[in-house]
Tab-separated table of C-alpha atoms and ligand atoms in Angstrom:
chain	number	residue	atom	x	y	z
A	27	UNK	CA	106.024	158.429	108.214
A	28	UNK	CA	104.079	161.282	106.671
A	29	UNK	CA	100.528	160.462	107.764
A	30	UNK	CA	99.479	163.081	110.306
A	31	UNK	CA	97.125	160.762	112.227
A	32	UNK	CA	99.777	158.012	112.404
A	33	UNK	CA	102.047	160.606	113.986
A	34	UNK	CA	99.371	161.708	116.474
A	35	UNK	CA	98.399	158.192	117.593
A	36	UNK	CA	102.089	157.287	118.068
A	37	UNK	CA	102.644	160.502	120.101
A	38	UNK	CA	105.107	161.981	117.608
A	39	UNK	CA	102.841	164.975	117.096
A	40	UNK	CA	100.850	166.627	119.892
A	41	UNK	CA	97.077	166.413	120.151
A	42	UNK	CA	94.515	166.686	122.909
A	43	UNK	CA	94.062	162.935	123.400
A	44	UNK	CA	91.157	162.203	125.735
A	45	UNK	CA	91.205	158.391	125.490
A	46	UNK	CA	93.415	155.671	124.055
A	47	UNK	CA	93.912	151.946	124.184
A	48	UNK	CA	95.877	149.423	122.108
A	49	UNK	CA	93.613	149.787	119.091
A	50	UNK	CA	92.512	153.413	118.874
A	51	UNK	CA	92.894	156.961	120.116
A	52	UNK	CA	90.314	159.706	120.601
A	53	UNK	CA	91.416	163.333	120.363
A	54	UNK	CA	89.909	166.799	119.861
A	55	UNK	CA	89.505	168.055	116.322
A	56	UNK	CA	91.859	170.991	115.743
A	57	UNK	CA	89.112	172.933	113.920
A	58	UNK	CA	85.891	172.022	115.754
A	59	UNK	CA	82.523	172.436	114.067
A	60	UNK	CA	80.479	171.580	117.179
A	61	UNK	CA	80.870	172.317	120.932
A	62	UNK	CA	82.189	168.758	121.279
A	63	UNK	CA	84.108	167.573	118.218
A	64	UNK	CA	86.275	164.505	118.674
A	65	UNK	CA	88.021	162.178	116.243
A	66	UNK	CA	88.054	158.422	116.845
A	67	UNK	CA	91.123	157.048	115.098
A	68	UNK	CA	92.459	153.479	114.757
A	69	UNK	CA	96.161	153.188	115.632
A	70	UNK	CA	96.717	150.985	112.588
A	71	UNK	CA	96.864	152.939	109.332
A	72	UNK	CA	93.845	152.231	107.102
A	73	UNK	CA	93.278	154.745	104.293
A	74	UNK	CA	89.502	154.924	104.518
A	75	UNK	CA	86.327	152.932	105.066
A	76	UNK	CA	86.718	151.695	101.472
A	77	UNK	CA	89.385	149.197	102.513
A	78	UNK	CA	87.313	147.711	105.347
A	79	UNK	CA	86.027	144.195	104.723
A	80	UNK	CA	84.685	141.330	106.843
A	81	UNK	CA	88.181	140.532	108.134
A	82	UNK	CA	88.934	143.957	109.640
A	83	UNK	CA	85.442	145.314	110.279
A	84	UNK	CA	85.918	144.724	114.005
A	85	UNK	CA	87.791	148.019	114.297
A	86	UNK	CA	84.760	149.900	112.948
A	87	UNK	CA	82.518	148.234	115.525
A	88	UNK	CA	85.000	149.238	118.202
A	89	UNK	CA	85.064	152.840	116.904
A	90	UNK	CA	81.256	153.053	117.092
A	91	UNK	CA	81.065	151.518	120.570
A	92	UNK	CA	83.841	153.821	121.819
A	93	UNK	CA	82.032	156.844	120.355
A	94	UNK	CA	78.849	155.841	122.124
A	95	UNK	CA	80.607	155.441	125.463
A	96	UNK	CA	82.454	158.734	125.124
A	97	UNK	CA	79.249	160.554	124.136
A	98	UNK	CA	77.790	159.310	127.402
A	99	UNK	CA	80.865	160.389	129.399
A	100	UNK	CA	80.827	163.827	127.757
A	101	UNK	CA	77.118	164.199	128.648
A	102	UNK	CA	75.981	164.532	125.074
A	103	UNK	CA	74.010	161.316	124.992
A	104	UNK	CA	70.830	163.177	124.049
A	105	UNK	CA	72.234	164.325	120.756
A	106	UNK	CA	75.364	163.505	118.818
A	107	UNK	CA	76.462	162.698	115.320
A	108	UNK	CA	78.937	160.159	114.007
A	109	UNK	CA	80.442	160.838	110.589
A	110	UNK	CA	82.974	159.002	108.439
A	111	UNK	CA	83.881	161.038	105.363
A	112	UNK	CA	84.941	158.536	102.715
A	113	UNK	CA	86.712	159.746	99.588
A	114	UNK	CA	87.662	163.182	98.316
A	115	UNK	CA	84.232	163.882	96.870
A	116	UNK	CA	82.740	163.530	100.347
A	117	UNK	CA	85.308	165.877	101.862
A	118	UNK	CA	87.792	163.371	103.273
A	119	UNK	CA	91.066	165.277	103.632
A	120	UNK	CA	93.003	163.007	106.000
A	121	UNK	CA	93.427	159.577	104.411
A	122	UNK	CA	93.702	157.664	107.663
A	123	UNK	CA	90.329	156.218	108.685
A	124	UNK	CA	88.612	158.311	111.365
A	125	UNK	CA	85.156	158.911	112.751
A	126	UNK	CA	83.939	162.352	113.799
A	127	UNK	CA	81.918	162.535	117.033
A	128	UNK	CA	80.051	165.839	117.195
A	129	UNK	CA	77.708	166.962	119.936
A	130	UNK	CA	77.387	169.135	122.996
A	131	UNK	CA	74.583	171.362	121.757
A	132	UNK	CA	73.032	171.138	125.228
A	133	UNK	CA	69.364	170.962	124.311
A	134	UNK	CA	69.664	173.753	121.753
A	135	UNK	CA	68.907	172.951	118.156
A	136	UNK	CA	72.149	172.730	116.266
B	226	LIG	P1	88.004	164.663	107.174
B	226	LIG	O1	87.491	165.817	106.370
B	226	LIG	O2	89.207	164.008	106.550
B	226	LIG	O3	86.935	163.703	107.585
B	226	LIG	O4	88.431	165.340	108.540
B	226	LIG	C1	89.725	165.586	108.964
B	226	LIG	C2	89.582	166.315	110.271
B	226	LIG	O5	90.844	166.299	110.920
B	226	LIG	C3	89.180	167.796	110.123
B	226	LIG	O6	87.999	168.029	110.867
B	226	LIG	C4	90.381	168.562	110.673
B	226	LIG	O7	90.003	169.709	111.403
B	226	LIG	C5	91.076	167.525	111.552
B	226	LIG	N1	92.516	167.677	111.607
B	226	LIG	C6	93.355	167.836	110.552
B	226	LIG	N2	94.620	167.916	110.964
B	226	LIG	C7	94.597	167.812	112.324
B	226	LIG	C8	95.617	167.816	113.323
B	226	LIG	O8	96.807	167.950	113.057
B	226	LIG	N3	95.213	167.672	114.608
B	226	LIG	C9	93.901	167.525	114.946
B	226	LIG	N4	93.625	167.394	116.247
B	226	LIG	N5	92.915	167.507	114.027
B	226	LIG	C10	93.252	167.655	112.733
B	227	LIG	ZN1	98.028	156.980	109.116
């Protein structure tokens, strides 16, 4: 298994995991670009948003709802961003679907 996020969500590689359940894990980005920068990652390997269709779109809904709840828990409800880079041209470097949750600017303009 060479996918780095598959290895993190199966605990074969260390990461700062702040939440997990049967379907997804949430851990800190190793190279944060915001005071709070988390990655919301399905446990099942899916290359990118491009392979999501009506049959498996439920995981994306769950990712968004988890992000929203965690933003609230991390006290960044007043301002956060969700980002899914899709494809090399958009800057996707890890080809295992993930959503960035960025926030924590604390009332300051980012
Ligand atoms: P992408 O550009 O593919 O949307 O974002 C990949 C993100 O994963 C980057 O923000 C990068 O810092 C993060 N990342 C890459 N490798 C690791 C890792 O081994 N551990 C953690 N925690 N984050 C990683
Ligand atoms: Zn993977």
